XYZ file of C-alpha atoms in Angstrom:
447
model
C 11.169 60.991 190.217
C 10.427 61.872 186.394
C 10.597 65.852 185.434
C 7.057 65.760 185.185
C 4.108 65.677 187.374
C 0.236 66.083 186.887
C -0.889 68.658 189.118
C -3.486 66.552 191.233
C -7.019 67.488 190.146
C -7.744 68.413 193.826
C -10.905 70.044 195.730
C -8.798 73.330 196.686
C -11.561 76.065 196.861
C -10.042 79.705 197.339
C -12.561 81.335 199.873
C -11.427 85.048 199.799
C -11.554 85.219 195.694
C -14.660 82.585 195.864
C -12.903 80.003 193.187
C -12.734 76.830 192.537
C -9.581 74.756 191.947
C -10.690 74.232 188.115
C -11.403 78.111 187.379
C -7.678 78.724 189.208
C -5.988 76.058 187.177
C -8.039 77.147 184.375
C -5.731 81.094 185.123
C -3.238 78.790 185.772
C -2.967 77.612 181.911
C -3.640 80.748 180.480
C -0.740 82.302 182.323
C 1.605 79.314 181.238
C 0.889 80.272 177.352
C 2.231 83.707 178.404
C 5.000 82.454 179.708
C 5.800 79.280 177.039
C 5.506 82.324 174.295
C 8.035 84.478 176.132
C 12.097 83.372 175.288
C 12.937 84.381 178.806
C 14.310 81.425 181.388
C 14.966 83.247 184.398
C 11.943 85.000 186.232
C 11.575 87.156 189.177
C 8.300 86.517 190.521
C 7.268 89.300 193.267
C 3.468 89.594 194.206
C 2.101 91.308 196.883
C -1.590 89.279 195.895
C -0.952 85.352 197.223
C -3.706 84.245 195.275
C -2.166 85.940 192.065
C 1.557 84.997 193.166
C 0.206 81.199 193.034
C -1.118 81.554 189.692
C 1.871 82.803 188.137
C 4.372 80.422 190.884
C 2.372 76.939 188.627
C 2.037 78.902 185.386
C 5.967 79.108 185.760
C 6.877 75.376 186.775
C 4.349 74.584 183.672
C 6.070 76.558 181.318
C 9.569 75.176 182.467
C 10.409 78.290 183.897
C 13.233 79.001 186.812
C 11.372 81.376 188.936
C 13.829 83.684 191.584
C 11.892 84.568 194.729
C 12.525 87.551 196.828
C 12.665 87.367 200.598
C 10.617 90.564 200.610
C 9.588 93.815 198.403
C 12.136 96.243 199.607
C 14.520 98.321 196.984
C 17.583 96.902 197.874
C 16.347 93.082 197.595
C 14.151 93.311 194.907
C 17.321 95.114 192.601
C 19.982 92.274 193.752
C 17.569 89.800 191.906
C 17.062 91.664 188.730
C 20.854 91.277 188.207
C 19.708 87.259 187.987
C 16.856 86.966 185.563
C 15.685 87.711 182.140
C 12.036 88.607 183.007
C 9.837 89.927 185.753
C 6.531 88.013 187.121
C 3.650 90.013 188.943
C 5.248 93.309 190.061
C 4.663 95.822 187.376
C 5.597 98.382 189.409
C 9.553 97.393 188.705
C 9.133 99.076 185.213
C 11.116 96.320 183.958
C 10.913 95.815 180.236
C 9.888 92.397 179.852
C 7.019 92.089 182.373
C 4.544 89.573 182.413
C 1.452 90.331 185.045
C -1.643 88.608 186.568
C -4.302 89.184 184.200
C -7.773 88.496 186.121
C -9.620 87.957 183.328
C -7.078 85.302 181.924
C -8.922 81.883 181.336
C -7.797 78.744 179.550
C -9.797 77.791 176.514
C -8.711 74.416 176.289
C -8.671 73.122 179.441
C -6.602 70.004 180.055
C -4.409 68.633 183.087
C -1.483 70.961 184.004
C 1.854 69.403 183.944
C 4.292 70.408 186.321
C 8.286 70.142 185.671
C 9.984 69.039 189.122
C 13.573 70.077 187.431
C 12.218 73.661 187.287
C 14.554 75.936 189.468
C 13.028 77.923 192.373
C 16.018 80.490 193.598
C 15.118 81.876 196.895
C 16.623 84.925 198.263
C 17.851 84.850 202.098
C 19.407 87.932 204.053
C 21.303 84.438 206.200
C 22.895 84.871 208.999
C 25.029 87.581 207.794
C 22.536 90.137 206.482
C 23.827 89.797 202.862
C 21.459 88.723 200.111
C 22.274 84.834 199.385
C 20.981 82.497 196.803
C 19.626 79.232 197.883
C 19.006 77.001 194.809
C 16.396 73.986 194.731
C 14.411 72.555 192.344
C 10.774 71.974 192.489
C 11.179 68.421 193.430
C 12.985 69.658 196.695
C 9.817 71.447 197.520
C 7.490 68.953 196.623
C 9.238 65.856 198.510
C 9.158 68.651 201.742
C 5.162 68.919 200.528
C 4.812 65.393 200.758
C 6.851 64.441 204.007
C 4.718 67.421 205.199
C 1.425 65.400 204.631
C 2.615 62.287 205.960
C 3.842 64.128 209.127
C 0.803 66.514 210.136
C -1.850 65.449 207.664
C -3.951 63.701 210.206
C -3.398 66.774 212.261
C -5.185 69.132 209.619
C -7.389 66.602 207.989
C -10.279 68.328 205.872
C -9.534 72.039 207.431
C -9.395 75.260 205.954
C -5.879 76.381 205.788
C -5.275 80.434 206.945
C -1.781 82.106 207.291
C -0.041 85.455 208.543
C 3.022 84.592 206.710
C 4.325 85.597 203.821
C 3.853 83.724 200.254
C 7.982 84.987 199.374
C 9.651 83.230 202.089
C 9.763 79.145 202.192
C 7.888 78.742 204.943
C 4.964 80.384 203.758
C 5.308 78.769 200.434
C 5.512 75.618 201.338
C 3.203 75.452 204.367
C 0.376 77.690 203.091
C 0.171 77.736 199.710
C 1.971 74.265 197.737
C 0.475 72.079 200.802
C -3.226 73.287 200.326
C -2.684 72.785 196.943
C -0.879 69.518 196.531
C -2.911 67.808 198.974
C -6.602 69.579 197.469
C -7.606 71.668 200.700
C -9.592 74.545 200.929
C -7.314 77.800 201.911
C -7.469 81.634 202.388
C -4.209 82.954 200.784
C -3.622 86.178 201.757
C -2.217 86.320 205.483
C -3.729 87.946 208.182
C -2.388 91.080 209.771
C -4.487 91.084 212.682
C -5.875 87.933 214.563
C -9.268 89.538 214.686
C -9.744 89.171 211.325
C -9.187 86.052 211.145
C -11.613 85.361 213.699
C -14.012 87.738 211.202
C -13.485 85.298 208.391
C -14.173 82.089 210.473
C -18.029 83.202 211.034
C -17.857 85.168 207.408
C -16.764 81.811 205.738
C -18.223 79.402 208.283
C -15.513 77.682 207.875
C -16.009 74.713 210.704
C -12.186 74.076 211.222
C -8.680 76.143 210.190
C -5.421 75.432 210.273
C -3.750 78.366 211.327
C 0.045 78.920 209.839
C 2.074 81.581 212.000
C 4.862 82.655 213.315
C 6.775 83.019 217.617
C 6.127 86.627 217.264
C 2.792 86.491 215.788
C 1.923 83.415 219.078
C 3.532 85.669 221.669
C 1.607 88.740 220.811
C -1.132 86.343 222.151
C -0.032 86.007 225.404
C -1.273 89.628 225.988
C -4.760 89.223 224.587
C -5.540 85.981 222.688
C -8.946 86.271 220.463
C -8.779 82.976 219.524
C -10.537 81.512 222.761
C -13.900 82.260 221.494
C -12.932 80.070 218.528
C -11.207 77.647 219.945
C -13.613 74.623 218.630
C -12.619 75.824 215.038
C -8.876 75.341 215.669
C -7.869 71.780 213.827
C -4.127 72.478 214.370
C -1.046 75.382 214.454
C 2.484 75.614 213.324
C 4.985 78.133 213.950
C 8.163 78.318 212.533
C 11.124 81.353 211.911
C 12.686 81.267 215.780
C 12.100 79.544 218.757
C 8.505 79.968 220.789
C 8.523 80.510 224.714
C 8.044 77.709 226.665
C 5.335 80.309 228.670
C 3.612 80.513 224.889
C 3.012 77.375 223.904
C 2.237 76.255 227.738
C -0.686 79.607 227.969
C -2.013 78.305 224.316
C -2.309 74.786 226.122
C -4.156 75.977 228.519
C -6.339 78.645 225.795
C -6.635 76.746 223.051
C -5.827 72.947 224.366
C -3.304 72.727 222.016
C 0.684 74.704 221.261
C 1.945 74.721 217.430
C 3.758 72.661 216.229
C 6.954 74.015 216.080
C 9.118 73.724 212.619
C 12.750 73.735 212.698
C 14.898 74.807 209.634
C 16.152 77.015 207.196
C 15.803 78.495 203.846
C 19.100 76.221 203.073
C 17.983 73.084 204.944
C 14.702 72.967 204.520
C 12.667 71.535 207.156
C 14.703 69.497 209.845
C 12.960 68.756 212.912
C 9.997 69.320 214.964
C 8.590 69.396 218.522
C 5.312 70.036 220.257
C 5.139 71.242 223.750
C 2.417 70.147 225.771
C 4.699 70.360 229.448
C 7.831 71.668 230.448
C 9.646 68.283 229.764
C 9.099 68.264 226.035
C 12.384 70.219 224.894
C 13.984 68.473 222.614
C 13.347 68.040 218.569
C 12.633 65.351 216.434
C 13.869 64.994 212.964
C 11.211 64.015 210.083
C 11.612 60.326 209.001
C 13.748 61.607 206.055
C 16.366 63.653 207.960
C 19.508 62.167 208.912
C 20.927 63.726 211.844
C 24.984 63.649 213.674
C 26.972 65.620 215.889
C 30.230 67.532 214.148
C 32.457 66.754 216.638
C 34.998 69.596 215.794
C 32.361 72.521 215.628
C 29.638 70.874 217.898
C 27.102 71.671 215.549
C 24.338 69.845 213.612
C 25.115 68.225 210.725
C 21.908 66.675 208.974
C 21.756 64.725 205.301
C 18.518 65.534 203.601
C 16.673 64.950 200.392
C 16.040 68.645 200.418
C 19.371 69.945 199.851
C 20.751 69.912 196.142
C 24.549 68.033 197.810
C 24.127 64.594 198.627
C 26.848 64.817 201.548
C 26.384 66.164 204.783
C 25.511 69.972 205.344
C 27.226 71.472 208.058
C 24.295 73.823 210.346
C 25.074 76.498 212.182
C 23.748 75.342 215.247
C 25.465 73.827 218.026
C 22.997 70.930 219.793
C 23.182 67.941 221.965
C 22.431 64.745 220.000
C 20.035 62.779 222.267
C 19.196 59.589 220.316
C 19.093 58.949 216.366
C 16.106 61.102 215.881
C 16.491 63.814 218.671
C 18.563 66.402 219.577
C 18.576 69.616 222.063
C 19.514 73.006 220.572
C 22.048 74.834 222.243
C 22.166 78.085 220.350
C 23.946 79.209 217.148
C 27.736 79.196 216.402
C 27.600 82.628 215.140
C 26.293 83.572 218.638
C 29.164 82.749 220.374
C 31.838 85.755 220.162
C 34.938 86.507 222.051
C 35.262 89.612 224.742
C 38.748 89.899 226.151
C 39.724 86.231 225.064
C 36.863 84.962 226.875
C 33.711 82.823 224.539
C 30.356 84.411 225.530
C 26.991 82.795 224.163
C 24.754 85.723 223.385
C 21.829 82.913 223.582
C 22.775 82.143 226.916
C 22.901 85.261 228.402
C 19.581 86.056 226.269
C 18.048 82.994 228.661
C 18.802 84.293 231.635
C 17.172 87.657 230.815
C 14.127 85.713 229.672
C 14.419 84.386 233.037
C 13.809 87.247 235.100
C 10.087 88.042 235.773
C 9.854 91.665 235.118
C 11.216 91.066 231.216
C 8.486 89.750 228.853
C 10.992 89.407 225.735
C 15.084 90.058 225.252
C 17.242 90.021 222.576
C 21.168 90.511 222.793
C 23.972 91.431 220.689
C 27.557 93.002 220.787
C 28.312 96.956 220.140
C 31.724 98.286 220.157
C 32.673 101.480 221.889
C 36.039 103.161 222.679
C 36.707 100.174 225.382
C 35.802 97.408 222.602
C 33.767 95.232 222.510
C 30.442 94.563 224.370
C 27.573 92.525 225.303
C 24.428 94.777 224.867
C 20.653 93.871 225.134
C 17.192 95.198 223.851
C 14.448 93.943 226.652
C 10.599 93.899 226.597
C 9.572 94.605 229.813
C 6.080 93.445 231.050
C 2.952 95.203 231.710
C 3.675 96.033 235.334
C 7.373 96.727 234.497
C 6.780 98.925 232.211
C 4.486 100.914 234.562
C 6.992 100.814 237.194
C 9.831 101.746 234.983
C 7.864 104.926 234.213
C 7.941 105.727 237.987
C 11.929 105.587 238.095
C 14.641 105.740 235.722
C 16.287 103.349 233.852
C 19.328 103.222 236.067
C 17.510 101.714 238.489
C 16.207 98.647 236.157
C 19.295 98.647 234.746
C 20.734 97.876 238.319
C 18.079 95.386 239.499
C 18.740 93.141 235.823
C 22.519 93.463 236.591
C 22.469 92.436 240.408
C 20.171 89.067 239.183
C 22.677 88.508 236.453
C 25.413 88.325 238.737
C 24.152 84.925 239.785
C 24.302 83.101 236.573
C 27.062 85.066 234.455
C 30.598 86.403 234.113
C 31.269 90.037 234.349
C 32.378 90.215 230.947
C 28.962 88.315 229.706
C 26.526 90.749 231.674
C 25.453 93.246 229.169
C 26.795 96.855 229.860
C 23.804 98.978 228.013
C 20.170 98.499 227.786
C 17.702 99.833 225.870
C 13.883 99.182 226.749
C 11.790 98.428 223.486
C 7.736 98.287 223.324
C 8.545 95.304 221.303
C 11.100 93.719 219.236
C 11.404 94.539 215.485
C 10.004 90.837 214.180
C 10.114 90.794 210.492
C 6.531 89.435 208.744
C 8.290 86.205 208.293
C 8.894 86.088 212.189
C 12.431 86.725 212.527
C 14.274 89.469 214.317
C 15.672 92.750 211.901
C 18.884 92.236 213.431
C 19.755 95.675 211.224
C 17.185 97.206 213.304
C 18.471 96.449 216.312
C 21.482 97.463 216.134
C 20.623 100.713 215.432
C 19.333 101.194 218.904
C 22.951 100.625 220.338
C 25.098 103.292 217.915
């Protein structure tokens, strides 16, 4: 692949700011001056607006710009990547001296094809596995050969749709699912994600938009399990993805029987990229499948995957953190993470495993476990979403008595030492907008 690329001159229309692909590549051009006139390399790009962050995102790739992404807009994050660049994009609020921001009334006079560099760096930001801040570096190209393996993969599945989110633009998922696929591939797409699924159901009669594509998240999917608004627009539903954790088998077999369809589930990482996928119509469809440009293998010291992909700037193999059962070239069975097995009194415990067998139990609705230490060491601990009725009936007793029930069940599946000693009964878990748990958060429950 050269370092250039034409932007395809594509049919995107932007419904909530009513423009047309050539008036936003038109902004697009205007904002790449800006940038081509500034000496700066290195730009943080932070935008709470996804319609302005994608303006400035091209205008930055066309000006040959490395662009550093933050996972989010909090203090902490957004200061650990001003230490890395020379300018700020989009968030004026930073004060930072050399600021460039969206200016809506920015239009190229001269309009001509944009250009896109694919050697352009895109740093993202990840809090990991380990809570620090870590930069992941690609270059554009990594995203755009993801872009296009995306439209081979599910293209027929979204065909001429209207593509809506309620993910966030600063994570990869987001980026490359609901803003650079639209895009690239010249479909019509709301930005700006959705808080609330109703409305999104608002904007499907507001628009009349006759199908969406609808890219989410396992938290924002199991909220519908309680109340699910999209049945009354289930005729407008081309196609759904979720990706950021793992999604209940009881999810995606309820939006079967709600929507006649589950999401299609994305497997990956900020690091990896997109690995695998898997779409669960029955109880027998468990395992993953990696995309046609993934090369999957078992690490037989760790037991983890090990995967070679075109996304990843090292050609060799990248070592996952995720322990699986390799079923076939293509396929494989996740068996939890590596840095979710710990050791209590010599003895290995799998936090996911023990997480399972909560899920297990009818009266919990969603679990989550983790270790605490206390004057005897160290412990398995668990936050648990009870349902409805449990919750009603939990208010009628204490929580010794739940606490009992949980721990008599677990007996029959776990080791004393693997039965968590403390609960704590949440209204929900703390899911980040990007769909993954704030393990910070949760911890905090247990000190």
């Amino acid at each position: 692949m050269t370092n250039q690329i034409t932007l395809p001159s594509g049919k995107t229309y932007f419904f909530s700011q009513a423009k047309t692909f050539q008036q936003w590549s038109e902004s697009v051009l205007f904002h790449r001056s800006l940038f081509i006139q500034n000496s700066a390399q290195t730009w943080l790009l932070y935008c709470e607006d996804a319609y302005e962050f994608s303006v400035l995102f091209f205008a930055l790739l066309g000006a040959r710009k490395n662009i550093v992404l933050p996972q989010n807009g909090t203090t902490n994050q957004l200061q650990t990547c001003l230490a890395h660049v020379q300018g700020v994009a989009g968030a004026n609020e930073l004060a930072f001296e050399n600021t460039i921001v969206y200016q809506a009334d920015g239009c190229s006079v001269n309009p001509e094809p944009l250009i896109i560099y694919t050697d352009a760096r895109v740093i993202l930001f990840t809090s990991g596995s380990t809570g620090e801040a870590k930069a992941i570096h690609k270059e554009f190209s990594h995203l755009l050969q993801e872009v296009q393996q995306l439209e081979t993969s599910f293209g027929h599945y979204l065909k001429d749709s209207c593509v809506v989110s309620t993910v966030s633009h600063q994570h990869i998922y987001g980026l490359l699912f609901k803003l650079i696929w639209p895009i690239w591939s010249g479909r019509n797409v709301i930005l700006q994600p959705y808080e609330y699924p109703e409305h999104l159901c608002h904007d499907i009669t507001k628009y009349s938009l006759d199908k969406v594509s609808l890219i989410s998240s396992p938290a924002h999917f199991h909220r519908l399990i309680k109340d699910n608004v999209y049945t009354d627009h289930v005729s407008h539903i081309s196609c759904m993805f979720s990706s950021g954790g793992p999604l209940s088998l009881e999810a995606s077999l309820q939006l079967v029987n709600e929507l006649q369809q589950p999401p299609i589930e994305v497997f990956g990482s900020t690091e990896t990229g997109g690995i695998a996928w898997r779409q669960r119509f029955s109880e027998d469809k468990q395992h993953w499948l990696a995309f046609n440009n993934i090369n999957i293998a078992l690490d037989q010291e760790s037991e983890c995957l090990k995967i070679k992909s075109p996304y990843i700037i090292q050609s060799d193999w990248y070592l996952c953190d995720d322990r699986v059962n390799i079923i076939s070239d293509n396929e494989f069975e996740l068996c939890g993470r590596v840095d979710r097995i710990v050791k209590i009194e010599e003895k290995r415990v799998s936090l996911d495993h023990v997480q399972q067998c909560l899920k297990s139990i009818a009266c919990i609705d969603d679990a989550y476990c983790l270790t605490a230490n206390n004057k005897r060491g160290t412990q398995v601990v668990a936050a648990i979403v009870l349902t409805e009725q449990a919750k009603t009936e939990l208010k009628q007793s204490r929580n010794l008595v739940f606490n009992r029930h949980i721990t008599s069940i677990l007996h029959e599946d776990l080791e004393a030492i693997a039965i968590p000693k403390r609960f704590r009964y949440l209204e929900a878990l703390p899911y980040n907008p990007s769909g993954k748990l704030n393990k910070k958060e949760m911890e905090k429950f247990f000190e």
